[in-house]
mmCIF file of N, CA and C in Angstrom:
data_model
loop_
_atom_site.group_PDB
_atom_site.id
_atom_site.type_symbol
_atom_site.label_atom_id
_atom_site.label_comp_id
_atom_site.label_asym_id
_atom_site.label_seq_id
_atom_site.Cartn_x
_atom_site.Cartn_y
_atom_site.Cartn_z
ATOM 1 N N UNK S 86 -11.463 5.577 4.095
ATOM 2 C CA UNK S 86 -11.399 4.764 5.288
ATOM 3 C C UNK S 86 -11.447 5.692 6.500
ATOM 4 N N UNK S 87 -12.292 5.358 7.446
ATOM 5 C CA UNK S 87 -12.410 6.099 8.690
ATOM 6 C C UNK S 87 -11.645 5.354 9.784
ATOM 7 N N UNK S 88 -10.810 6.075 10.520
ATOM 8 C CA UNK S 88 -10.011 5.458 11.580
ATOM 9 C C UNK S 88 -10.379 6.043 12.933
ATOM 10 N N UNK S 89 -10.283 5.206 13.950
ATOM 11 C CA UNK S 89 -10.472 5.613 15.339
ATOM 12 C C UNK S 89 -9.200 5.293 16.103
ATOM 13 N N UNK S 90 -8.985 5.996 17.189
ATOM 14 C CA UNK S 90 -7.817 5.770 18.035
ATOM 15 C C UNK S 90 -8.278 5.183 19.359
ATOM 16 N N UNK S 91 -7.572 4.135 19.812
ATOM 17 C CA UNK S 91 -7.893 3.531 21.106
ATOM 18 C C UNK S 91 -6.615 2.961 21.707
ATOM 19 N N UNK S 92 -6.674 2.645 23.002
ATOM 20 C CA UNK S 92 -5.542 1.983 23.654
ATOM 21 C C UNK S 92 -5.390 0.575 23.085
ATOM 22 N N UNK S 93 -4.155 0.172 22.845
ATOM 23 C CA UNK S 93 -3.877 -1.178 22.357
ATOM 24 C C UNK S 93 -4.118 -2.187 23.470
ATOM 25 N N UNK S 94 -4.465 -3.388 23.067
ATOM 26 C CA UNK S 94 -4.576 -4.491 24.020
ATOM 27 C C UNK S 94 -3.787 -5.669 23.467
ATOM 28 N N UNK S 95 -3.716 -6.717 24.242
ATOM 29 C CA UNK S 95 -2.861 -7.853 23.876
ATOM 30 C C UNK S 95 -3.238 -8.476 22.536
ATOM 31 N N UNK S 96 -4.508 -8.457 22.180
ATOM 32 C CA UNK S 96 -4.905 -9.060 20.898
ATOM 33 C C UNK S 96 -4.405 -8.254 19.697
ATOM 34 N N UNK S 97 -3.979 -6.999 19.923
ATOM 35 C CA UNK S 97 -3.456 -6.160 18.844
ATOM 36 C C UNK S 97 -1.982 -6.424 18.551
ATOM 37 N N UNK S 98 -1.305 -7.152 19.414
ATOM 38 C CA UNK S 98 0.146 -7.296 19.294
ATOM 39 C C UNK S 98 0.584 -7.932 17.972
ATOM 40 N N UNK S 99 -0.068 -8.983 17.452
ATOM 41 C CA UNK S 99 0.379 -9.505 16.150
ATOM 42 C C UNK S 99 0.315 -8.456 15.031
ATOM 43 N N UNK S 100 -0.721 -7.626 15.018
ATOM 44 C CA UNK S 100 -0.824 -6.579 13.994
ATOM 45 C C UNK S 100 0.244 -5.508 14.210
ATOM 46 N N UNK S 101 0.466 -5.118 15.458
ATOM 47 C CA UNK S 101 1.527 -4.157 15.773
ATOM 48 C C UNK S 101 2.873 -4.713 15.324
ATOM 49 N N UNK S 102 3.099 -5.986 15.584
ATOM 50 C CA UNK S 102 4.350 -6.637 15.197
ATOM 51 C C UNK S 102 4.546 -6.606 13.680
ATOM 52 N N UNK S 103 3.501 -6.887 12.925
ATOM 53 C CA UNK S 103 3.602 -6.868 11.460
ATOM 54 C C UNK S 103 3.938 -5.462 10.963
ATOM 55 N N UNK S 104 3.284 -4.454 11.532
ATOM 56 C CA UNK S 104 3.554 -3.070 11.131
ATOM 57 C C UNK S 104 4.980 -2.682 11.502
ATOM 58 N N UNK S 105 5.390 -3.000 12.713
ATOM 59 C CA UNK S 105 6.735 -2.652 13.171
ATOM 60 C C UNK S 105 7.799 -3.299 12.287
ATOM 61 N N UNK S 106 7.650 -4.578 12.013
ATOM 62 C CA UNK S 106 8.653 -5.272 11.209
ATOM 63 C C UNK S 106 8.700 -4.735 9.784
ATOM 64 N N UNK S 107 7.576 -4.283 9.254
ATOM 65 C CA UNK S 107 7.530 -3.733 7.896
ATOM 66 C C UNK S 107 8.057 -2.296 7.856
ATOM 67 N N UNK S 108 7.692 -1.492 8.840
ATOM 68 C CA UNK S 108 7.984 -0.057 8.793
ATOM 69 C C UNK S 108 9.194 0.373 9.607
ATOM 70 N N UNK S 109 9.563 -0.400 10.627
ATOM 71 C CA UNK S 109 10.588 0.066 11.545
ATOM 72 C C UNK S 109 11.922 -0.623 11.442
ATOM 73 N N UNK S 110 11.919 -1.922 11.243
ATOM 74 C CA UNK S 110 13.163 -2.695 11.267
ATOM 75 C C UNK S 110 14.044 -2.324 10.079
ATOM 76 N N UNK S 111 15.292 -2.029 10.369
ATOM 77 C CA UNK S 111 16.255 -1.720 9.322
ATOM 78 C C UNK S 111 16.103 -0.323 8.745
ATOM 79 N N UNK S 112 15.323 0.533 9.404
ATOM 80 C CA UNK S 112 15.159 1.916 8.965
ATOM 81 C C UNK S 112 15.664 2.839 10.066
ATOM 82 N N UNK S 113 15.627 4.127 9.799
ATOM 83 C CA UNK S 113 16.036 5.087 10.821
ATOM 84 C C UNK S 113 14.987 5.246 11.914
ATOM 85 N N UNK S 114 13.840 4.610 11.778
ATOM 86 C CA UNK S 114 12.788 4.683 12.798
ATOM 87 C C UNK S 114 13.074 3.770 13.982
ATOM 88 N N UNK S 115 14.053 2.884 13.855
ATOM 89 C CA UNK S 115 14.296 1.885 14.891
ATOM 90 C C UNK S 115 15.778 1.533 14.944
ATOM 91 N N UNK S 116 16.193 1.030 16.095
ATOM 92 C CA UNK S 116 17.554 0.503 16.219
ATOM 93 C C UNK S 116 17.604 -0.995 15.945
ATOM 94 N N UNK S 117 16.455 -1.610 15.702
ATOM 95 C CA UNK S 117 16.415 -3.046 15.433
ATOM 96 C C UNK S 117 16.817 -3.324 13.989
ATOM 97 N N UNK S 118 17.702 -4.298 13.819
ATOM 98 C CA UNK S 118 18.138 -4.681 12.481
ATOM 99 C C UNK S 118 17.484 -5.969 12.010
ATOM 100 N N UNK S 119 16.934 -6.730 12.931
ATOM 101 C CA UNK S 119 16.263 -7.986 12.618
ATOM 102 C C UNK S 119 14.803 -7.886 13.047
ATOM 103 N N UNK S 120 13.907 -8.562 12.328
ATOM 104 C CA UNK S 120 12.488 -8.540 12.714
ATOM 105 C C UNK S 120 12.285 -9.082 14.126
ATOM 106 N N UNK S 121 11.312 -8.508 14.817
ATOM 107 C CA UNK S 121 10.938 -8.993 16.141
ATOM 108 C C UNK S 121 9.903 -10.098 16.009
ATOM 109 N N UNK S 122 9.915 -11.028 16.941
ATOM 110 C CA UNK S 122 8.865 -12.043 16.998
ATOM 111 C C UNK S 122 7.670 -11.453 17.743
ATOM 112 N N UNK S 123 6.539 -12.113 17.654
ATOM 113 C CA UNK S 123 5.366 -11.684 18.418
ATOM 114 C C UNK S 123 5.680 -11.738 19.910
ATOM 115 N N UNK S 124 6.474 -12.721 20.326
ATOM 116 C CA UNK S 124 6.860 -12.820 21.732
ATOM 117 C C UNK S 124 7.712 -11.613 22.144
ATOM 118 N N UNK S 125 8.651 -11.195 21.277
ATOM 119 C CA UNK S 125 9.450 -9.992 21.549
ATOM 120 C C UNK S 125 8.539 -8.775 21.696
ATOM 121 N N UNK S 126 7.593 -8.644 20.773
ATOM 122 C CA UNK S 126 6.686 -7.499 20.788
ATOM 123 C C UNK S 126 5.792 -7.526 22.022
ATOM 124 N N UNK S 127 5.414 -8.720 22.457
ATOM 125 C CA UNK S 127 4.600 -8.848 23.671
ATOM 126 C C UNK S 127 5.383 -8.369 24.881
ATOM 127 N N UNK S 128 6.654 -8.746 24.988
ATOM 128 C CA UNK S 128 7.496 -8.269 26.101
ATOM 129 C C UNK S 128 7.645 -6.744 26.058
ATOM 130 N N UNK S 129 7.817 -6.193 24.856
ATOM 131 C CA UNK S 129 7.901 -4.741 24.685
ATOM 132 C C UNK S 129 6.619 -4.076 25.203
ATOM 133 N N UNK S 130 5.460 -4.589 24.784
ATOM 134 C CA UNK S 130 4.165 -4.036 25.201
ATOM 135 C C UNK S 130 3.989 -4.150 26.715
ATOM 136 N N UNK S 131 4.310 -5.309 27.266
ATOM 137 C CA UNK S 131 4.185 -5.507 28.714
ATOM 138 C C UNK S 131 5.089 -4.539 29.483
ATOM 139 N N UNK S 132 6.292 -4.312 28.973
ATOM 140 C CA UNK S 132 7.208 -3.377 29.620
ATOM 141 C C UNK S 132 6.670 -1.953 29.632
ATOM 142 N N UNK S 133 6.115 -1.514 28.504
ATOM 143 C CA UNK S 133 5.528 -0.176 28.450
ATOM 144 C C UNK S 133 4.326 -0.071 29.374
ATOM 145 N N UNK S 134 3.501 -1.115 29.403
ATOM 146 C CA UNK S 134 2.332 -1.117 30.289
ATOM 147 C C UNK S 134 2.760 -1.027 31.751
ATOM 148 N N UNK S 135 3.795 -1.778 32.114
ATOM 149 C CA UNK S 135 4.271 -1.788 33.501
ATOM 150 C C UNK S 135 4.791 -0.416 33.931
ATOM 151 N N UNK S 136 5.330 0.345 32.969
ATOM 152 C CA UNK S 136 5.855 1.677 33.273
ATOM 153 C C UNK S 136 4.795 2.771 33.153
ATOM 154 N N UNK S 137 3.601 2.400 32.726
ATOM 155 C CA UNK S 137 2.522 3.376 32.593
ATOM 156 C C UNK S 137 2.526 4.167 31.303
ATOM 157 N N UNK S 138 3.307 3.725 30.316
ATOM 158 C CA UNK S 138 3.344 4.416 29.030
ATOM 159 C C UNK S 138 2.247 3.881 28.115
ATOM 160 N N UNK S 139 1.572 4.773 27.382
ATOM 161 C CA UNK S 139 0.489 4.317 26.512
ATOM 162 C C UNK S 139 0.991 3.744 25.191
ATOM 163 N N UNK S 140 0.260 2.763 24.690
ATOM 164 C CA UNK S 140 0.404 2.259 23.329
ATOM 165 C C UNK S 140 -0.980 2.420 22.718
ATOM 166 N N UNK S 141 -1.059 3.173 21.641
ATOM 167 C CA UNK S 141 -2.334 3.455 20.991
ATOM 168 C C UNK S 141 -2.351 2.813 19.612
ATOM 169 N N UNK S 142 -3.532 2.408 19.168
ATOM 170 C CA UNK S 142 -3.688 1.874 17.820
ATOM 171 C C UNK S 142 -4.750 2.676 17.082
ATOM 172 N N UNK S 143 -4.536 2.844 15.793
ATOM 173 C CA UNK S 143 -5.549 3.388 14.897
ATOM 174 C C UNK S 143 -6.239 2.187 14.270
ATOM 175 N N UNK S 144 -7.560 2.132 14.379
ATOM 176 C CA UNK S 144 -8.313 0.987 13.870
ATOM 177 C C UNK S 144 -9.384 1.460 12.897
ATOM 178 N N UNK S 145 -9.711 0.583 11.947
ATOM 179 C CA UNK S 145 -10.774 0.904 11.001
ATOM 180 C C UNK S 145 -12.127 0.513 11.580
ATOM 181 N N UNK S 146 -13.156 0.622 10.775
ATOM 182 C CA UNK S 146 -14.515 0.338 11.241
ATOM 183 C C UNK S 146 -14.725 -1.126 11.625
ATOM 184 N N UNK S 147 -13.807 -2.005 11.226
ATOM 185 C CA UNK S 147 -13.878 -3.428 11.589
ATOM 186 C C UNK S 147 -12.924 -3.761 12.736
ATOM 187 N N UNK S 148 -12.340 -2.744 13.347
ATOM 188 C CA UNK S 148 -11.391 -2.868 14.449
ATOM 189 C C UNK S 148 -10.056 -3.483 14.018
ATOM 190 N N UNK S 149 -9.755 -3.424 12.716
ATOM 191 C CA UNK S 149 -8.456 -3.889 12.224
ATOM 192 C C UNK S 149 -7.429 -2.781 12.453
ATOM 193 N N UNK S 150 -6.265 -3.155 12.959
ATOM 194 C CA UNK S 150 -5.217 -2.184 13.276
ATOM 195 C C UNK S 150 -4.578 -1.682 11.984
ATOM 196 N N UNK S 151 -4.574 -0.351 11.829
ATOM 197 C CA UNK S 151 -3.986 0.269 10.647
ATOM 198 C C UNK S 151 -2.673 0.977 10.968
ATOM 199 N N UNK S 152 -2.400 1.233 12.236
ATOM 200 C CA UNK S 152 -1.171 1.893 12.652
ATOM 201 C C UNK S 152 -1.109 1.930 14.169
ATOM 202 N N UNK S 153 0.033 2.327 14.704
ATOM 203 C CA UNK S 153 0.152 2.419 16.158
ATOM 204 C C UNK S 153 1.141 3.507 16.544
ATOM 205 N N UNK S 154 1.020 3.962 17.785
ATOM 206 C CA UNK S 154 1.917 4.973 18.347
ATOM 207 C C UNK S 154 2.117 4.652 19.820
ATOM 208 N N UNK S 155 3.247 5.105 20.375
ATOM 209 C CA UNK S 155 3.496 4.853 21.798
ATOM 210 C C UNK S 155 4.441 5.901 22.359
ATOM 211 N N UNK S 156 4.461 6.002 23.665
ATOM 212 C CA UNK S 156 5.428 6.827 24.379
ATOM 213 C C UNK S 156 6.368 5.914 25.139
ATOM 214 N N UNK S 157 7.621 6.343 25.272
ATOM 215 C CA UNK S 157 8.587 5.593 26.078
ATOM 216 C C UNK S 157 9.696 6.544 26.507
ATOM 217 N N UNK S 158 10.472 6.120 27.502
ATOM 218 C CA UNK S 158 11.612 6.941 27.884
ATOM 219 C C UNK S 158 12.780 6.610 26.971
ATOM 220 N N UNK S 159 13.708 7.553 26.877
ATOM 221 C CA UNK S 159 14.851 7.392 25.989
ATOM 222 C C UNK S 159 16.057 8.010 26.680
ATOM 223 N N UNK S 160 17.056 7.202 26.922
ATOM 224 C CA UNK S 160 18.312 7.643 27.544
ATOM 225 C C UNK S 160 18.099 8.298 28.906
ATOM 226 N N UNK S 161 17.081 7.879 29.619
ATOM 227 C CA UNK S 161 16.788 8.281 30.990
ATOM 228 C C UNK S 161 16.469 9.761 31.198
ATOM 229 N N UNK S 162 16.695 10.610 30.214
ATOM 230 C CA UNK S 162 16.409 12.032 30.401
ATOM 231 C C UNK S 162 15.412 12.575 29.387
ATOM 232 N N UNK S 163 15.043 11.779 28.431
ATOM 233 C CA UNK S 163 14.123 12.223 27.396
ATOM 234 C C UNK S 163 12.905 11.323 27.355
ATOM 235 N N UNK S 164 11.798 11.882 26.935
ATOM 236 C CA UNK S 164 10.602 11.104 26.639
ATOM 237 C C UNK S 164 10.407 11.196 25.144
ATOM 238 N N UNK S 165 10.217 10.082 24.504
ATOM 239 C CA UNK S 165 10.058 10.086 23.058
ATOM 240 C C UNK S 165 8.698 9.534 22.677
ATOM 241 N N UNK S 166 8.158 10.058 21.595
ATOM 242 C CA UNK S 166 6.931 9.498 21.042
ATOM 243 C C UNK S 166 7.279 8.913 19.683
ATOM 244 N N UNK S 167 6.645 7.836 19.349
ATOM 245 C CA UNK S 167 6.921 7.148 18.101
ATOM 246 C C UNK S 167 5.608 6.791 17.446
ATOM 247 N N UNK S 168 5.539 6.997 16.141
ATOM 248 C CA UNK S 168 4.339 6.678 15.375
ATOM 249 C C UNK S 168 4.736 5.831 14.185
ATOM 250 N N UNK S 169 4.070 4.715 14.008
ATOM 251 C CA UNK S 169 4.278 3.881 12.839
ATOM 252 C C UNK S 169 3.035 3.959 11.983
ATOM 253 N N UNK S 170 3.240 4.048 10.689
ATOM 254 C CA UNK S 170 2.140 4.260 9.763
ATOM 255 C C UNK S 170 1.316 3.008 9.538
ATOM 256 N N UNK S 171 0.440 3.102 8.595
ATOM 257 C CA UNK S 171 -0.548 2.067 8.359
ATOM 258 C C UNK S 171 0.049 0.706 8.053
ATOM 259 N N UNK S 172 -0.728 -0.288 8.373
ATOM 260 C CA UNK S 172 -0.386 -1.665 8.064
ATOM 261 C C UNK S 172 -0.235 -1.777 6.552
ATOM 262 N N UNK S 173 0.731 -2.538 6.052
ATOM 263 C CA UNK S 173 0.945 -2.638 4.611
ATOM 264 C C UNK S 173 -0.321 -2.985 3.828
ATOM 265 N N UNK S 174 -1.209 -3.782 4.380
ATOM 266 C CA UNK S 174 -2.442 -4.145 3.684
ATOM 267 C C UNK S 174 -3.384 -2.960 3.539
ATOM 268 N N UNK S 175 -3.233 -1.947 4.389
ATOM 269 C CA UNK S 175 -4.113 -0.784 4.353
ATOM 270 C C UNK S 175 -3.585 0.310 3.437
ATOM 271 N N UNK S 176 -2.352 0.162 2.948
ATOM 272 C CA UNK S 176 -1.765 1.194 2.100
ATOM 273 C C UNK S 176 -2.353 1.096 0.703
ATOM 274 N N UNK S 177 -2.639 2.258 0.116
ATOM 275 C CA UNK S 177 -3.193 2.244 -1.247
ATOM 276 C C UNK S 177 -2.247 2.871 -2.225
#
């Protein structure tokens, strides 16, 4: 599978949400203990966009989202980068 990296857009949010809920919730990768809704994820994306932080997606040749990464501030003095791996359907 060949992947490309591009900036995420609003249509990617459901796929980002599925990956986040599968890979991040209830793990050490996140402080969230319950799955986020698409609406929650949309607010998260809008907040990062408003602050000028990038959200990137890795997409296959059909533009299906296989993973995502983003930058955000953390505790007001740190900048953190976060990467979530491939969508469960893309895992072999």
